Amino acid sequence: MKENKIILSHGSGGKLMYSLIENIFLKNFKNDILEKLYDSGIIEFENFDLCFTTDSYTVDPIFFKGGDIGKLSICGTINDLAVTGAVPLFLSSGFIIEEGFEIENLEKIVKSMEEISRQAKVKIITGDTKVVERGKIDKIFINTSGVGIKDKRIKLGIEKIKEGDVVIINGEIAEHGLSVLISRDTFKIDADIKSDCAPLSELISEILKETDKIKFMRDPTRGGISATLNEIVKNRNFGIVIYEKKIPIKQDVKAICEILGFDPLNIANEGKVVVICDKKEGERVVKKMRKNKYGEKAEIIGEVVKKPEGKVLIETLTGSLRIVDMPIGEQFPRIC
Amino acid sequence: MCLAIPMKVEKVEGDFAIVSIGNVKREVNISLLENVKKGDYVIVHAGFAIEKLDKKEAEKTLEIFKEIK
Amino acid sequence: MKYIEQYRNTEKQKEIIKEIHKYGKLINRNVNIMEVCGTHTMIIGKYGIRKLMPENINLISGPGCPVCVTPINYIDTAIELSKIKDVIIVTFGDMMKVPGSFSSLEKEKANHAEIFVVYSPIDALKIAQDNKDKKVIFLSVGFETTTPLIAQTLKISKEKNIKNFYILAGNKLIPPVMEFLLREKDTEIDGFICPGHVSVIIGLSNYISISERFNVPCVISGFEPFDILLSIYLILKSIKENDCKVINEYKRTVRENGNIKARKVMYEVFDVVDDEWRGIGLVKNSGLKPKDKFLDFDAEKKFKIINKNSKEKKECLCGEVLKGKKSPFDCPLFEKICNPENPYGPCMVSSEGTCSAYYKYERK
């Protein structure tokens, strides 16, 4: 069934979104930098690389446990730069605001953007504001773009990944997505799950200093770990196996997933990074991560395997292997 | 259509109860059960408790395995 | 998570798997074990249980997913209802992506239809109370587990005299379809893993009748991998000892007589009727429609939608898959043309549909 209208699933980080990127954006904008589909575009200069990225943020509700749309918009862009190996430096911020939006809330959002930028040592150096008629958008949308500088010696890329490399995550998964969902109060669930929303530039620069054996990094946001790992293996001559018992996850997060029939692997994170690294240096990277406050629960969760090519598998608690598929679209709670 | 999990009853208020799993709480309708008490475990499906969990049997199921051998 | 995680001990599971292999050898012929519950299908896939079985033990999936067996005509009606002015459609999330003949609810939402996803029928009633100027229609699908909750919601609605709440009834009963499958020619079912939460409501009696008349072991199973493995073991043991009976593996939740109060509520509101199952056909006494007393809540009666143009795609094997005669791998469309992004048949559309579970967890 060919889609002729945009549906919500087109934006939720799953297969439909990738078909949109490939068939509409990549097809029309095609160039050598975009083609790589890295989290930021890398522009090569003689002595350094300039990394450039952009992201737009819309979230309901705009204030949730562990963060708000402002903090999210800064962390997301910082992390997109950091995972390509860059030190994030300057950001822009564009606001599209619905008529009638409380100025008090706008200031709350801006303050939280300022606080997190200061902590991550980036500056917001330009911006834009548009106001649209009531009902044309939902409260407030924020776009941030960012630039950062990457040391030429840091060479990251999916093509560097080899059989035997390990897969590392810096902590417990699925907290952002569930926190937002619960804050919406649709499911009348009362739980203290905070979004993991955090800037990871410091943690990433620390591990890059620790070893030059890091092959690739990506932040598992929409579509969760499943989407990120599937993006990595897509059309490659290797696969990835992860181990269910090694994946860090809070008991309460697991419980909510049980209630609503969600797979935590498919749920968004905003303060996590998946690192693929040479096996020999895996433990070292994990140790280094654990010293950072955003990496205390870091673990090696899997490894790169020769077969099956292009697939992600999970070794379940029963000891069997099954496929971890790219999520298809918006997750709906199951009752079946 | 039967995704349902055991949750512990924390408080009973008429046809409703607050149930928990770990620190996660939610309100469920208990009108399809008789005599639900605090401390019971109930099986929750789509916002309703559909049965009480029999704690003795729950332990026994874990023991069944021993009988197999 | 008490009473969940204790059942996930890997070592114990390995021991049961060994026993299953032992019985597989002892029986020494092909054995087909059918589960009739979408959640069981999902768990078998999610924990890779099929791959842990000996070669001669086949786990086959029956019509256990209420969304998959909901006729295409029902989906088309729901879509037509969503186009009526001032109508809000409220549904379980599972129904959103199911394609009708021409569209799906997810797509109609993009076309500005008002469609809300809820977790409980009670939440649907709340939406009706909060939107008194709208007509709120709940898509009432589900088996015995879910139907009493909907029945109770209708009773509450009647008591509170809520005038803008309706249901589109598509509820179905499991034992009649199990019997239907056993009567089918060339189906070979050697044992049933019976649906745990359906059994919570109906108890053991229906299965006892089936087991006695068709000489087939029925084991009521819980929802941890441990439960499923144990149930398979118990079925194999019954077959080996030629002692076909009903065993309740899920005693911690399922009472012999079921939940009498829930059943009473269900039959206070609904009448049993012959009903159409998608991919299977008409099954005697397998469906539920509101009793005369509750006709005011019946969206079908109130809005009188007639779909003449509903049509199934002919090429797919879903009917055979739902009957357990074919595996999704036997279908020429599976993976190639039919996948969760572009579902062709009903078993691929719902997340716990047989084809979808096979695609998600087991494709080669």
GROMACS .gro file of N, CA and C in nm, chain A residues 1-3 5-9 15-16 19 186-188 244 251 254-255 258-260 262-263 266 311 314 316-325 328-330 332-336, chain C residues 1 4-5 8 10 13 39 42 45-48 51-52 66-67 92-94 96-97 99 106-107 109-111 117 119 123 146 225 313 340-342 351-352 359-364:
model
  264
    1MET      N    1   0.084  -0.120   0.000
    1MET     CA    2   0.000   0.000   0.000
    1MET      C    3   0.088   0.126   0.000
    2LYS      N    4   0.088   0.200  -0.108
    2LYS     CA    5   0.174   0.318  -0.120
    2LYS      C    6   0.112   0.433  -0.041
    3GLU      N    7   0.194   0.502   0.039
    3GLU     CA    8   0.142   0.613   0.118
    3GLU      C    9   0.133   0.737   0.030
    5LYS      N   10  -0.002   1.029   0.191
    5LYS     CA   11  -0.003   1.138   0.289
    5LYS      C   12   0.095   1.106   0.399
    6ILE      N   13   0.143   1.212   0.463
    6ILE     CA   14   0.231   1.191   0.578
    6ILE      C   15   0.147   1.143   0.695
    7ILE      N   16   0.188   1.031   0.756
    7ILE     CA   17   0.124   0.987   0.880
    7ILE      C   18   0.226   0.998   0.992
    8LEU      N   19   0.179   0.990   1.116
    8LEU     CA   20   0.269   1.011   1.229
    8LEU      C   21   0.391   0.919   1.224
    9SER      N   22   0.370   0.797   1.178
    9SER     CA   23   0.479   0.700   1.174
    9SER      C   24   0.596   0.747   1.086
   15LYS      N   25   1.108   0.246   0.999
   15LYS     CA   26   1.128   0.220   0.857
   15LYS      C   27   1.064   0.326   0.767
   16LEU      N   28   0.944   0.370   0.805
   16LEU     CA   29   0.876   0.467   0.719
   16LEU      C   30   0.957   0.596   0.707
   19SER      N   31   1.231   0.550   0.461
   19SER     CA   32   1.188   0.552   0.321
   19SER      C   33   1.164   0.696   0.277
  186THR      N   34  -0.205   0.984   2.962
  186THR     CA   35  -0.306   0.909   2.888
  186THR      C   36  -0.331   0.774   2.954
  187PHE      N   37  -0.226   0.717   3.010
  187PHE     CA   38  -0.239   0.580   3.058
  187PHE      C   39  -0.254   0.572   3.209
  188LYS      N   40  -0.269   0.688   3.274
  188LYS     CA   41  -0.294   0.694   3.418
  188LYS      C   42  -0.191   0.612   3.496
  244GLU      N   43   2.048  -0.979   2.600
  244GLU     CA   44   1.940  -0.922   2.681
  244GLU      C   45   1.984  -0.898   2.826
  251GLN      N   46   1.421  -0.136   3.665
  251GLN     CA   47   1.307  -0.224   3.691
  251GLN      C   48   1.174  -0.157   3.656
  254LYS      N   49   1.111  -0.143   3.290
  254LYS     CA   50   1.069  -0.276   3.244
  254LYS      C   51   0.921  -0.298   3.276
  255ALA      N   52   0.884  -0.259   3.398
  255ALA     CA   53   0.746  -0.283   3.443
  255ALA      C   54   0.647  -0.209   3.354
  258GLU      N   55   0.606  -0.380   3.035
  258GLU     CA   56   0.520  -0.499   3.050
  258GLU      C   57   0.373  -0.458   3.046
  259ILE      N   58   0.340  -0.350   3.117
  259ILE     CA   59   0.199  -0.309   3.126
  259ILE      C   60   0.146  -0.269   2.989
  260LEU      N   61   0.225  -0.192   2.915
  260LEU     CA   62   0.175  -0.135   2.790
  260LEU      C   63   0.212  -0.217   2.667
  262PHE      N   64   0.519  -0.260   2.538
  262PHE     CA   65   0.624  -0.196   2.458
  262PHE      C   66   0.751  -0.278   2.464
  263ASP      N   67   0.833  -0.264   2.360
  263ASP     CA   68   0.966  -0.321   2.364
  263ASP      C   69   1.063  -0.209   2.399
  266ASN      N   70   1.289  -0.033   2.153
  266ASN     CA   71   1.236   0.058   2.050
  266ASN      C   72   1.208   0.198   2.104
  311LYS      N   73   2.194  -0.788   0.982
  311LYS     CA   74   2.085  -0.810   1.079
  311LYS      C   75   2.132  -0.786   1.223
  314ILE      N   76   1.930  -1.065   1.909
  314ILE     CA   77   1.945  -1.055   2.054
  314ILE      C   78   1.946  -1.196   2.112
  316THR      N   79   1.831  -1.395   2.395
  316THR     CA   80   1.730  -1.368   2.497
  316THR      C   81   1.764  -1.439   2.627
  317LEU      N   82   1.683  -1.413   2.728
  317LEU     CA   83   1.707  -1.476   2.858
  317LEU      C   84   1.688  -1.628   2.852
  318THR      N   85   1.613  -1.677   2.752
  318THR     CA   86   1.601  -1.823   2.739
  318THR      C   87   1.724  -1.881   2.670
  319GLY      N   88   1.815  -1.796   2.624
  319GLY     CA   89   1.937  -1.845   2.562
  319GLY      C   90   1.926  -1.860   2.411
  320SER      N   91   1.809  -1.827   2.354
  320SER     CA   92   1.795  -1.839   2.209
  320SER      C   93   1.820  -1.704   2.143
  321LEU      N   94   1.839  -1.710   2.010
  321LEU     CA   95   1.864  -1.587   1.935
  321LEU      C   96   1.740  -1.548   1.857
  322ARG      N   97   1.709  -1.420   1.855
  322ARG     CA   98   1.600  -1.375   1.768
  322ARG      C   99   1.639  -1.241   1.705
  323ILE      N  100   1.565  -1.207   1.601
  323ILE     CA  101   1.592  -1.082   1.530
  323ILE      C  102   1.545  -0.962   1.611
  324VAL      N  103   1.623  -0.854   1.608
  324VAL     CA  104   1.576  -0.725   1.655
  324VAL      C  105   1.551  -0.643   1.529
  325ASP      N  106   1.425  -0.613   1.502
  325ASP     CA  107   1.392  -0.548   1.377
  325ASP      C  108   1.390  -0.397   1.392
  328ILE      N  109   0.875  -0.012   1.315
  328ILE     CA  110   0.807   0.027   1.191
  328ILE      C  111   0.753   0.169   1.196
  329GLY      N  112   0.703   0.207   1.308
  329GLY     CA  113   0.648   0.342   1.315
  329GLY      C  114   0.613   0.373   1.458
  330GLU      N  115   0.510   0.452   1.474
  330GLU     CA  116   0.470   0.490   1.608
  330GLU      C  117   0.434   0.367   1.689
  332PHE      N  118   0.216   0.185   1.948
  332PHE     CA  119   0.089   0.197   2.017
  332PHE      C  120   0.090   0.096   2.131
  333PRO      N  121   0.026   0.129   2.243
  333PRO     CA  122   0.020   0.029   2.350
  333PRO      C  123  -0.058  -0.091   2.301
  334ARG      N  124  -0.006  -0.207   2.332
  334ARG     CA  125  -0.077  -0.327   2.293
  334ARG      C  126  -0.162  -0.371   2.408
  335ILE      N  127  -0.277  -0.427   2.381
  335ILE     CA  128  -0.344  -0.495   2.490
  335ILE      C  129  -0.355  -0.643   2.458
  336CYS      N  130  -0.319  -0.678   2.335
  336CYS     CA  131  -0.325  -0.819   2.295
  336CYS      C  132  -0.201  -0.891   2.346
  406MET      N  133   1.009  -0.733   3.981
  406MET     CA  134   0.874  -0.761   3.939
  406MET      C  135   0.833  -0.899   3.987
  409ILE      N  136   0.678  -1.230   3.802
  409ILE     CA  137   0.712  -1.224   3.659
  409ILE      C  138   0.853  -1.279   3.642
  410GLU      N  139   0.946  -1.216   3.715
  410GLU     CA  140   1.086  -1.248   3.688
  410GLU      C  141   1.132  -1.383   3.741
  413ARG      N  142   1.174  -1.638   3.486
  413ARG     CA  143   1.265  -1.616   3.373
  413ARG      C  144   1.405  -1.671   3.400
  415THR      N  145   1.700  -1.875   3.348
  415THR     CA  146   1.750  -1.942   3.228
  415THR      C  147   1.784  -2.089   3.252
  418GLN      N  148   1.489  -2.320   3.257
  418GLN     CA  149   1.435  -2.336   3.122
  418GLN      C  150   1.516  -2.436   3.041
  444THR      N  151  -0.061  -1.329   2.236
  444THR     CA  152   0.051  -1.305   2.326
  444THR      C  153   0.142  -1.427   2.334
  447MET      N  154   0.354  -1.413   2.028
  447MET     CA  155   0.460  -1.314   2.045
  447MET      C  156   0.573  -1.367   2.133
  450GLY      N  157   0.790  -1.617   1.963
  450GLY     CA  158   0.881  -1.548   1.873
  450GLY      C  159   0.988  -1.471   1.949
  451LYS      N  160   0.945  -1.392   2.046
  451LYS     CA  161   1.036  -1.303   2.117
  451LYS      C  162   1.147  -1.380   2.189
  452TYR      N  163   1.113  -1.495   2.245
  452TYR     CA  164   1.214  -1.571   2.317
  452TYR      C  165   1.272  -1.685   2.233
  453GLY      N  166   1.241  -1.685   2.104
  453GLY     CA  167   1.300  -1.783   2.013
  453GLY      C  168   1.268  -1.928   2.049
  456LYS      N  169   1.275  -2.224   1.781
  456LYS     CA  170   1.407  -2.276   1.743
  456LYS      C  171   1.465  -2.371   1.847
  457LEU      N  172   1.409  -2.368   1.966
  457LEU     CA  173   1.460  -2.455   2.073
  457LEU      C  174   1.396  -2.595   2.067
  471PRO      N  175  -0.715  -1.117   1.801
  471PRO     CA  176  -0.850  -1.067   1.771
  471PRO      C  177  -0.851  -0.963   1.660
  472VAL      N  178  -0.742  -0.889   1.648
  472VAL     CA  179  -0.736  -0.787   1.544
  472VAL      C  180  -0.729  -0.854   1.407
  497PHE      N  181  -0.848   0.044   2.083
  497PHE     CA  182  -0.722  -0.010   2.131
  497PHE      C  183  -0.617   0.018   2.023
  498GLY      N  184  -0.492   0.041   2.064
  498GLY     CA  185  -0.386   0.076   1.970
  498GLY      C  186  -0.368  -0.026   1.859
  499ASP      N  187  -0.393  -0.151   1.892
  499ASP     CA  188  -0.370  -0.259   1.796
  499ASP      C  189  -0.446  -0.241   1.664
  501MET      N  190  -0.511   0.039   1.497
  501MET     CA  191  -0.481   0.159   1.419
  501MET      C  192  -0.428   0.129   1.279
  502LYS      N  193  -0.340   0.032   1.267
  502LYS     CA  194  -0.272   0.011   1.140
  502LYS      C  195  -0.342  -0.089   1.048
  504PRO      N  196  -0.525  -0.251   0.774
  504PRO     CA  197  -0.583  -0.196   0.652
  504PRO      C  198  -0.721  -0.254   0.625
  511GLU      N  199  -0.520   0.471   1.093
  511GLU     CA  200  -0.403   0.557   1.104
  511GLU      C  201  -0.404   0.661   0.991
  512LYS      N  202  -0.442   0.616   0.873
  512LYS     CA  203  -0.445   0.710   0.759
  512LYS      C  204  -0.562   0.807   0.770
  514LYS      N  205  -0.677   0.923   1.037
  514LYS     CA  206  -0.638   1.023   1.136
  514LYS      C  207  -0.563   1.136   1.066
  515ALA      N  208  -0.477   1.099   0.971
  515ALA     CA  209  -0.405   1.200   0.893
  515ALA      C  210  -0.504   1.283   0.809
  516ASN      N  211  -0.619   1.224   0.777
  516ASN     CA  212  -0.724   1.296   0.702
  516ASN      C  213  -0.818   1.371   0.796
  522VAL      N  214  -0.659   0.665   2.082
  522VAL     CA  215  -0.615   0.533   2.126
  522VAL      C  216  -0.627   0.528   2.277
  524TYR      N  217  -0.620   0.261   2.644
  524TYR     CA  218  -0.569   0.137   2.700
  524TYR      C  219  -0.683   0.056   2.760
  528ASP      N  220  -1.158   0.423   2.977
  528ASP     CA  221  -1.106   0.550   2.927
  528ASP      C  222  -1.192   0.601   2.811
  551THR      N  223  -1.130  -0.975   2.714
  551THR     CA  224  -1.158  -0.833   2.700
  551THR      C  225  -1.308  -0.802   2.705
  630PRO      N  226   0.811  -1.739   2.927
  630PRO     CA  227   0.870  -1.845   2.845
  630PRO      C  228   0.869  -1.980   2.918
  718LYS      N  229  -0.790  -0.922  -0.038
  718LYS     CA  230  -0.695  -0.955  -0.144
  718LYS      C  231  -0.685  -1.107  -0.151
  745PRO      N  232   0.549  -0.577   0.755
  745PRO     CA  233   0.471  -0.489   0.843
  745PRO      C  234   0.451  -0.346   0.791
  746GLU      N  235   0.542  -0.299   0.706
  746GLU     CA  236   0.522  -0.165   0.649
  746GLU      C  237   0.412  -0.165   0.545
  747ASN      N  238   0.408  -0.270   0.468
  747ASN     CA  239   0.306  -0.284   0.364
  747ASN      C  240   0.233  -0.415   0.384
  756SER      N  241   0.050  -0.634   1.553
  756SER     CA  242   0.183  -0.671   1.602
  756SER      C  243   0.189  -0.814   1.653
  757GLU      N  244   0.075  -0.868   1.700
  757GLU     CA  245   0.081  -1.006   1.750
  757GLU      C  246   0.023  -1.105   1.650
  764TYR      N  247   0.772  -1.248   1.109
  764TYR     CA  248   0.856  -1.150   1.037
  764TYR      C  249   0.950  -1.080   1.136
  765LYS      N  250   0.892  -1.038   1.246
  765LYS     CA  251   0.967  -0.958   1.340
  765LYS      C  252   1.081  -1.037   1.405
  766TYR      N  253   1.050  -1.159   1.442
  766TYR     CA  254   1.147  -1.231   1.524
  766TYR      C  255   1.217  -1.347   1.455
  767GLU      N  256   1.156  -1.402   1.348
  767GLU     CA  257   1.206  -1.531   1.302
  767GLU      C  258   1.243  -1.537   1.155
  768ARG      N  259   1.237  -1.424   1.084
  768ARG     CA  260   1.264  -1.440   0.941
  768ARG      C  261   1.411  -1.475   0.922
  769LYS      N  262   1.435  -1.550   0.812
  769LYS     CA  263   1.568  -1.608   0.796
  769LYS      C  264   1.664  -1.511   0.729
   0.00000   0.00000   0.00000
